[in-house]
Backbone as ProteinMPNN parsed JSONL, in Angstrom:
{"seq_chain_A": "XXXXXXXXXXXXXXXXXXXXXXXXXXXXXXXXXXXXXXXXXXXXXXXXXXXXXXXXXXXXXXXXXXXXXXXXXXXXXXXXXXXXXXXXXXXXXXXXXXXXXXXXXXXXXXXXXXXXXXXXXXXXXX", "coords_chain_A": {"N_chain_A": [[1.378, -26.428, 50.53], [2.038, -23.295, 48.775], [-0.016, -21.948, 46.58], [-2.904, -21.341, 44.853], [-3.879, -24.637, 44.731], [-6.016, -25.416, 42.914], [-6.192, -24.08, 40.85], [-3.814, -23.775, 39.775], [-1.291, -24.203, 37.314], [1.412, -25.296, 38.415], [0.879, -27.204, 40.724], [-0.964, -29.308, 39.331], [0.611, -29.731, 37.089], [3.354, -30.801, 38.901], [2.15, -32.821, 40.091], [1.481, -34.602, 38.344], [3.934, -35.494, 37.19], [5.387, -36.489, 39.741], [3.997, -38.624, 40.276], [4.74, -40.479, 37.881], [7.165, -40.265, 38.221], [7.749, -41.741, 40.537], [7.024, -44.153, 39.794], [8.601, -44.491, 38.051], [8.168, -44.424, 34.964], [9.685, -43.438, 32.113], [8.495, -42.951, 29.515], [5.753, -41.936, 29.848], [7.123, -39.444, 31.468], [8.717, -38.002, 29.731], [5.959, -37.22, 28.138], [5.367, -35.144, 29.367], [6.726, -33.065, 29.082], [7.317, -30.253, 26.579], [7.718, -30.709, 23.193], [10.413, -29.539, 22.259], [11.877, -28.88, 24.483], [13.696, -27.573, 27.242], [16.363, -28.946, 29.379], [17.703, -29.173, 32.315], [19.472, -30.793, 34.951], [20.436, -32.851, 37.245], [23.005, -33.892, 36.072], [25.583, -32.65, 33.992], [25.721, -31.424, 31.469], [22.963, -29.696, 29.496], [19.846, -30.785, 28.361], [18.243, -31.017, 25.516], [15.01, -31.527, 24.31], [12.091, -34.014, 23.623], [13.138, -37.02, 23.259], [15.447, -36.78, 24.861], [15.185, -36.103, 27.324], [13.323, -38.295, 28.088], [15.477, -40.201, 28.001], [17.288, -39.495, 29.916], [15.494, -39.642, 32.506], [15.309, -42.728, 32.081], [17.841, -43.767, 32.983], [17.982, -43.318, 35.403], [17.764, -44.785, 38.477], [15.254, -47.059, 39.438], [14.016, -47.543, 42.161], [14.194, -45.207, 43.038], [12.779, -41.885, 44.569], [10.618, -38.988, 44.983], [10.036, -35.921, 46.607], [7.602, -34.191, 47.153], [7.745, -30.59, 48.217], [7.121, -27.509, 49.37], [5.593, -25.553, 47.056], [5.278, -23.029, 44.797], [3.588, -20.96, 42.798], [3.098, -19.047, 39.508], [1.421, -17.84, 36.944], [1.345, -16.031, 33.612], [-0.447, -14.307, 31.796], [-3.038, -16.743, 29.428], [-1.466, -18.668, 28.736], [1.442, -19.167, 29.769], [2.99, -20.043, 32.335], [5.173, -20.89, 35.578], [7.311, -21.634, 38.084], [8.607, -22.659, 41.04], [9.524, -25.598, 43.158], [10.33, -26.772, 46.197], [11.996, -30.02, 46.391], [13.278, -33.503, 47.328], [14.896, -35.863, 46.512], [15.36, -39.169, 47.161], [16.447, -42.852, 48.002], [16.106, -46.226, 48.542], [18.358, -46.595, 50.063], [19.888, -45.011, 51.44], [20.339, -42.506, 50.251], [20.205, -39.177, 49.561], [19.027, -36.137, 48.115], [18.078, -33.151, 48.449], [16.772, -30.421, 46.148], [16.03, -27.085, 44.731], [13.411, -26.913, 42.424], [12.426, -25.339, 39.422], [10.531, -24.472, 37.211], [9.433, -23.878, 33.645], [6.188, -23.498, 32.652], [3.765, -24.708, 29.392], [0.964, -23.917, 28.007], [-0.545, -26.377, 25.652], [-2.065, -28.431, 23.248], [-4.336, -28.648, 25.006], [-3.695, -29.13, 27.412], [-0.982, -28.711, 30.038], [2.413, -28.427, 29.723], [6.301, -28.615, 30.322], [8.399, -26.657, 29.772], [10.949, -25.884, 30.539], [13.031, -26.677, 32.414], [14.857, -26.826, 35.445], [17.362, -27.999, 37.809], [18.195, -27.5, 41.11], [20.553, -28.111, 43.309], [20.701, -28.596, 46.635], [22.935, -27.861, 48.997], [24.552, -28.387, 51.896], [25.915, -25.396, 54.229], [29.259, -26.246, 55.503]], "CA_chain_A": [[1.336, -25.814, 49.223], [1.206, -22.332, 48.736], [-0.791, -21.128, 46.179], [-4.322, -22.263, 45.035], [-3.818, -25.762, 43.512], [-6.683, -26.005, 41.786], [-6.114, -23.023, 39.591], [-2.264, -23.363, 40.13], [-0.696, -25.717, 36.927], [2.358, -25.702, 38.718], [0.66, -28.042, 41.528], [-0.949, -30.415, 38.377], [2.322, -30.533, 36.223], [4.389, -31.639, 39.74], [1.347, -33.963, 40.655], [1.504, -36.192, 37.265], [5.258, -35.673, 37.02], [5.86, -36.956, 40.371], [3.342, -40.566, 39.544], [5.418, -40.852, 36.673], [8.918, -40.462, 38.469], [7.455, -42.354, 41.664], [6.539, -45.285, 39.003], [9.66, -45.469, 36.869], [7.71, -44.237, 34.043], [9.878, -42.468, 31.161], [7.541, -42.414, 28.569], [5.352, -40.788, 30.583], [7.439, -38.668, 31.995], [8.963, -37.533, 28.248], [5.316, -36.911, 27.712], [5.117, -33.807, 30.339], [8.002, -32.044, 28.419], [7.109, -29.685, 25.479], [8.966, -31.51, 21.904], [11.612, -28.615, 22.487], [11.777, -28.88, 25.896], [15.197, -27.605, 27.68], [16.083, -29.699, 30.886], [19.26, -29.547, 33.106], [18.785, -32.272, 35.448], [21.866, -33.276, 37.512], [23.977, -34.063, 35.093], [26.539, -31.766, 33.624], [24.814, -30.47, 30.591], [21.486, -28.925, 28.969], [19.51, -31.382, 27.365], [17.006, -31.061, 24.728], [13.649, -32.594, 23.693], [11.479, -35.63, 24.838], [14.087, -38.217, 23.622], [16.585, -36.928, 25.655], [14.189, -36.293, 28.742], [13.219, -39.724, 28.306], [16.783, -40.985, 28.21], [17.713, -39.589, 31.446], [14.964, -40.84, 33.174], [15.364, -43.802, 32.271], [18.746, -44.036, 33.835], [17.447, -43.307, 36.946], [17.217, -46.166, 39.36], [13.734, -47.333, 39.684], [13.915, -47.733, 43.103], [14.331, -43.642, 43.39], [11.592, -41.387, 44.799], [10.527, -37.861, 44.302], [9.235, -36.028, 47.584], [7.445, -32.712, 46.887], [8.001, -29.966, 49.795], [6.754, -26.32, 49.225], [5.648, -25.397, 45.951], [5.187, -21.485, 44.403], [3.895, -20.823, 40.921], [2.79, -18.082, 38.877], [0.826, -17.439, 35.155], [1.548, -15.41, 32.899], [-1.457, -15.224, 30.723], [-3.425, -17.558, 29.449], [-0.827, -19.744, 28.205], [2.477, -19.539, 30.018], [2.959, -20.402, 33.708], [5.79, -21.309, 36.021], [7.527, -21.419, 39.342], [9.432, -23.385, 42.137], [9.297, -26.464, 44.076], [10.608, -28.033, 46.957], [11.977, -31.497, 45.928], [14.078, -34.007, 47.772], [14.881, -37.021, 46.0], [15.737, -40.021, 47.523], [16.011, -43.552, 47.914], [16.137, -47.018, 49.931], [19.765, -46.572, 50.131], [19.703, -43.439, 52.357], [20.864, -41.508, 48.971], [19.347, -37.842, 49.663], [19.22, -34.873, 47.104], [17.399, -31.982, 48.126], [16.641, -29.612, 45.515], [14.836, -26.445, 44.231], [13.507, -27.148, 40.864], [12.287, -24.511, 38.494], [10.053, -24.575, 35.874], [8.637, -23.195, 32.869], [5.203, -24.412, 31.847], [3.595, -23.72, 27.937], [-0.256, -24.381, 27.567], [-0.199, -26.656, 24.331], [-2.647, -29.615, 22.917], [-5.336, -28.853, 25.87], [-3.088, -29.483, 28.606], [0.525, -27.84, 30.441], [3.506, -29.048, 29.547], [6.791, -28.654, 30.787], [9.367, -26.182, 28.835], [12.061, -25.831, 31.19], [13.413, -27.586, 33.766], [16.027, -26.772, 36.046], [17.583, -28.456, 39.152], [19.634, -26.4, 41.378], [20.778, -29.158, 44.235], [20.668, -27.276, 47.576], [23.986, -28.208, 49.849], [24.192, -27.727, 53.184], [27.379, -25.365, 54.282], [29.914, -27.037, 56.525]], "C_chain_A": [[0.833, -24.393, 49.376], [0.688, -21.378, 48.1], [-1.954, -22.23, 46.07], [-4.329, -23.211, 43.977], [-4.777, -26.198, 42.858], [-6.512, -25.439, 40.813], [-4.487, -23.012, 38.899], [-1.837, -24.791, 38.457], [0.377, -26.218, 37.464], [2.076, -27.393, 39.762], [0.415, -30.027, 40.328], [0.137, -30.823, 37.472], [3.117, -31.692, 37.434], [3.388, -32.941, 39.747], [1.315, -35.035, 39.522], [3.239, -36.457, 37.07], [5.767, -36.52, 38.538], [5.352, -38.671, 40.462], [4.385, -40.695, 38.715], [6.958, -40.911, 37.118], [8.798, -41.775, 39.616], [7.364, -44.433, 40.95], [7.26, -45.698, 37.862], [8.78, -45.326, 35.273], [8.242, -43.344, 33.083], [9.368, -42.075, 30.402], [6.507, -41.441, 28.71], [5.912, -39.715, 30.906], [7.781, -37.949, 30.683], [7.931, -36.248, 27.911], [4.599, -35.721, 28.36], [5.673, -32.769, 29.632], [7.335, -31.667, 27.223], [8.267, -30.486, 24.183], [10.491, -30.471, 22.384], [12.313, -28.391, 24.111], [13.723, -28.59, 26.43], [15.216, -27.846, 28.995], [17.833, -29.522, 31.228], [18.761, -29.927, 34.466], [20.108, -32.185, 36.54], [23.308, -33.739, 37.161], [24.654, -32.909, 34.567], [26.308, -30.386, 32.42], [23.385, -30.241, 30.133], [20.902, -29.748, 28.218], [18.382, -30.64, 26.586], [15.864, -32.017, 24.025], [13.501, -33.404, 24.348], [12.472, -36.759, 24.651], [14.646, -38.16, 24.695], [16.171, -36.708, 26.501], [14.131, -37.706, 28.96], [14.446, -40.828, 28.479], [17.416, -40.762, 29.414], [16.72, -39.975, 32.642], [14.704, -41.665, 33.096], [17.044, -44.128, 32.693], [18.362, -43.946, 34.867], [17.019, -44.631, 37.735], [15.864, -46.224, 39.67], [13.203, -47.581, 40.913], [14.04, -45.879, 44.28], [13.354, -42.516, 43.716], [11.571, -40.189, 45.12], [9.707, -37.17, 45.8], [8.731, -34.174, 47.522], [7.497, -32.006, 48.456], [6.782, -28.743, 49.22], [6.78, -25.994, 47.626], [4.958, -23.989, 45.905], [4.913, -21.446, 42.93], [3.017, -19.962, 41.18], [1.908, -18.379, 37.281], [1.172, -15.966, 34.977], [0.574, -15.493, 31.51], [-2.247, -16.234, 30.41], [-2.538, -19.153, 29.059], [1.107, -20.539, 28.693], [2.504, -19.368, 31.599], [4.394, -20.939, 34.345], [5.662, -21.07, 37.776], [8.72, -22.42, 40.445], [8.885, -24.672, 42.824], [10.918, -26.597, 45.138], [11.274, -29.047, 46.37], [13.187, -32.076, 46.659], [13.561, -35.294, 47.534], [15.478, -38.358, 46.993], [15.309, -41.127, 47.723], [16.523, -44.803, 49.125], [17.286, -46.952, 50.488], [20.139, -45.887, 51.052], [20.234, -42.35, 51.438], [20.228, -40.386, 49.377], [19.869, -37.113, 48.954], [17.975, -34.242, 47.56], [17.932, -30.75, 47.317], [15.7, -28.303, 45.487], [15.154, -26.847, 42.718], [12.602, -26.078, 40.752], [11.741, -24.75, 37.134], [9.476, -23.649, 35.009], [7.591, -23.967, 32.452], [4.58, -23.527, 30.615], [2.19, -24.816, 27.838], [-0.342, -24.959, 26.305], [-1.191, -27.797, 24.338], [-3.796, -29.651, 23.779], [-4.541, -28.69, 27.135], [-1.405, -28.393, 29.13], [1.122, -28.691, 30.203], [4.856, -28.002, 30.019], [8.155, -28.036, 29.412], [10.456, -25.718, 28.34], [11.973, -26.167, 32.231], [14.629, -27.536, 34.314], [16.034, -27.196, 37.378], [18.336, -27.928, 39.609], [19.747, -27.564, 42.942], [21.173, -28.133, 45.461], [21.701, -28.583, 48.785], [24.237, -27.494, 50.76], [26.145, -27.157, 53.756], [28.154, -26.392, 55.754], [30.711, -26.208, 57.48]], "O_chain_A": [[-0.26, -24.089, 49.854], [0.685, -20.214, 48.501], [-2.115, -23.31, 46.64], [-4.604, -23.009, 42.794], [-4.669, -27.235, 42.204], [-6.615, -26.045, 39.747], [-4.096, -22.445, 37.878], [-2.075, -25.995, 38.562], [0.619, -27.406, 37.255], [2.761, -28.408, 39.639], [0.99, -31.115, 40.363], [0.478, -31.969, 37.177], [3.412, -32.867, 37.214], [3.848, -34.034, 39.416], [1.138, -36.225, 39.783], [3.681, -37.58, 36.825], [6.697, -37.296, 38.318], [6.075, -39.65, 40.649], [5.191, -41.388, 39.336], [7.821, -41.506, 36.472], [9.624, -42.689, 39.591], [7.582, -45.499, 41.525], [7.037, -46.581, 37.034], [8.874, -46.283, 34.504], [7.549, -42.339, 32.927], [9.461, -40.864, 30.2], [6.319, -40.437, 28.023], [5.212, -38.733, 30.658], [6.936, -37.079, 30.471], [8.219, -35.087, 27.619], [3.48, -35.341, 28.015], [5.145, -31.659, 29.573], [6.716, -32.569, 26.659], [9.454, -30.726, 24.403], [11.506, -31.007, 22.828], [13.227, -27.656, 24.486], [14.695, -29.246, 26.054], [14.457, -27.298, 29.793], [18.823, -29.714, 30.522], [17.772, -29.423, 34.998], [20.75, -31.14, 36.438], [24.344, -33.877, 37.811], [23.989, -31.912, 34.847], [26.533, -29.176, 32.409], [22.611, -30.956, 30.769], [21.336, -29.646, 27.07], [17.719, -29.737, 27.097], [16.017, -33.034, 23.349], [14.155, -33.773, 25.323], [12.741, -37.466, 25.622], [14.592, -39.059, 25.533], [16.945, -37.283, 27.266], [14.76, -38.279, 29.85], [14.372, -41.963, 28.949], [18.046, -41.656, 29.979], [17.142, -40.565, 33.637], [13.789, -42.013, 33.843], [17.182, -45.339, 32.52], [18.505, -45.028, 35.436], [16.022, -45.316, 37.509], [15.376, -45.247, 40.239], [12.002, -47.845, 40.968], [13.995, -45.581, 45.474], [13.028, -42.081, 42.612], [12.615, -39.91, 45.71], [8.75, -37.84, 46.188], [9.435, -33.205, 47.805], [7.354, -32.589, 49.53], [5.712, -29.096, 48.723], [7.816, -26.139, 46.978], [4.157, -23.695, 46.793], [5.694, -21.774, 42.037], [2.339, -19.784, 42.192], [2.094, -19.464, 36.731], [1.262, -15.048, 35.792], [0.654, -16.267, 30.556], [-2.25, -16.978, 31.391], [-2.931, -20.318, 29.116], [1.722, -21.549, 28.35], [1.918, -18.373, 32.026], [4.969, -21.588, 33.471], [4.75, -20.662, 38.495], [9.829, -22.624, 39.95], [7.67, -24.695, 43.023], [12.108, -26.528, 44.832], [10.97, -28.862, 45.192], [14.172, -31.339, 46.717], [12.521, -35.829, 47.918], [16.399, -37.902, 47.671], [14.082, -41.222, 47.764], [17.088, -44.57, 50.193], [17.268, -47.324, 51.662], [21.068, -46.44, 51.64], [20.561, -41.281, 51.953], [19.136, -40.831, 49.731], [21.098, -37.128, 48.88], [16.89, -34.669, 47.165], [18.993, -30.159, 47.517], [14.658, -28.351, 46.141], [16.179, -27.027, 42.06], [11.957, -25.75, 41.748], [12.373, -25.142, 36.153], [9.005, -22.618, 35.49], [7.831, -25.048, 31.913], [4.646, -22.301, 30.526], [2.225, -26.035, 27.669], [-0.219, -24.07, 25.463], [-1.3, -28.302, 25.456], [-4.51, -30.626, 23.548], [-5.033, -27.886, 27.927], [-0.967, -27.476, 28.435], [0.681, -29.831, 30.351], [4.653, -26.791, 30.107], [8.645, -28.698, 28.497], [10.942, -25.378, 27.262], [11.016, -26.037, 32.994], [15.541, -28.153, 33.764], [15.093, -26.963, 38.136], [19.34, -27.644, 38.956], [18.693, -27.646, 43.572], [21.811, -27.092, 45.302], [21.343, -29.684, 49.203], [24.23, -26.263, 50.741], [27.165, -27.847, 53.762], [27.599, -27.005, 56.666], [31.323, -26.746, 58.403]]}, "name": "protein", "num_of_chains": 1, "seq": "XXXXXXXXXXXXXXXXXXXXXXXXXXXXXXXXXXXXXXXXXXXXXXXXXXXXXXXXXXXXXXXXXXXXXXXXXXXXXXXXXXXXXXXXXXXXXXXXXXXXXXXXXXXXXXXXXXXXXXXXXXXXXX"}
């Protein structure tokens, strides 16, 4: 990790978001996302809000696991924060998705939440 994760929210957003993916937990996971929250995921289009957060991970096979690599974040203020990860998903299957994901985080209720979310799937050339 390389900035300073105690100060860093990027490190605490990934670190409860990845329990919560690691554990098949949508509700939880929903509950990372800002109400307005804009997510593009692997899927084709842009979702919006915690329903629809919560509706695509709960498609997700429960047997699917979340593996943080190198993570980079920034603030902006006291209230808005982002940055990059690492992430390579995969599961018992030998399924592999490495990604960079991309976030926006928005200080709200006490805590960070999650206010964009983008997956950019990183393919290896041939």
């Amino acid at each position: 990790m390389s900035t300073d994760a105690v100060n860093d929210p990027m490190h605490e957003v990934l670190r409860r978001w990845q329990a919560a993916f690691d554990s098949h937990q949508a509700d939880v996971m929903a509950d990372l996302f800002t109400p307005d929250a804009l997510f593009q995921g692997f899927g084709p289009e842009t979702l919006s809000g915690r329903d629809a957060v919560r509706g695509y991970y709960e498609a997700v096979p429960d047997y699917r696991r979340a593996h943080l690599g190198e993570v980079h974040g920034y603030r902006i203020g006291e209230h808005v924060a982002g940055g990059f990860a690492d992430v390579t998903f995969r599961d018992p299957t030998g399924w592999e998705a490495p990604v960079h994901l991309s976030l926006v985080l928005q200080h709200e209720g006490g805590g960070w939440r999650i206010r964009q979310y983008h997956v950019s799937r990183i393919v290896a050339d041939h």
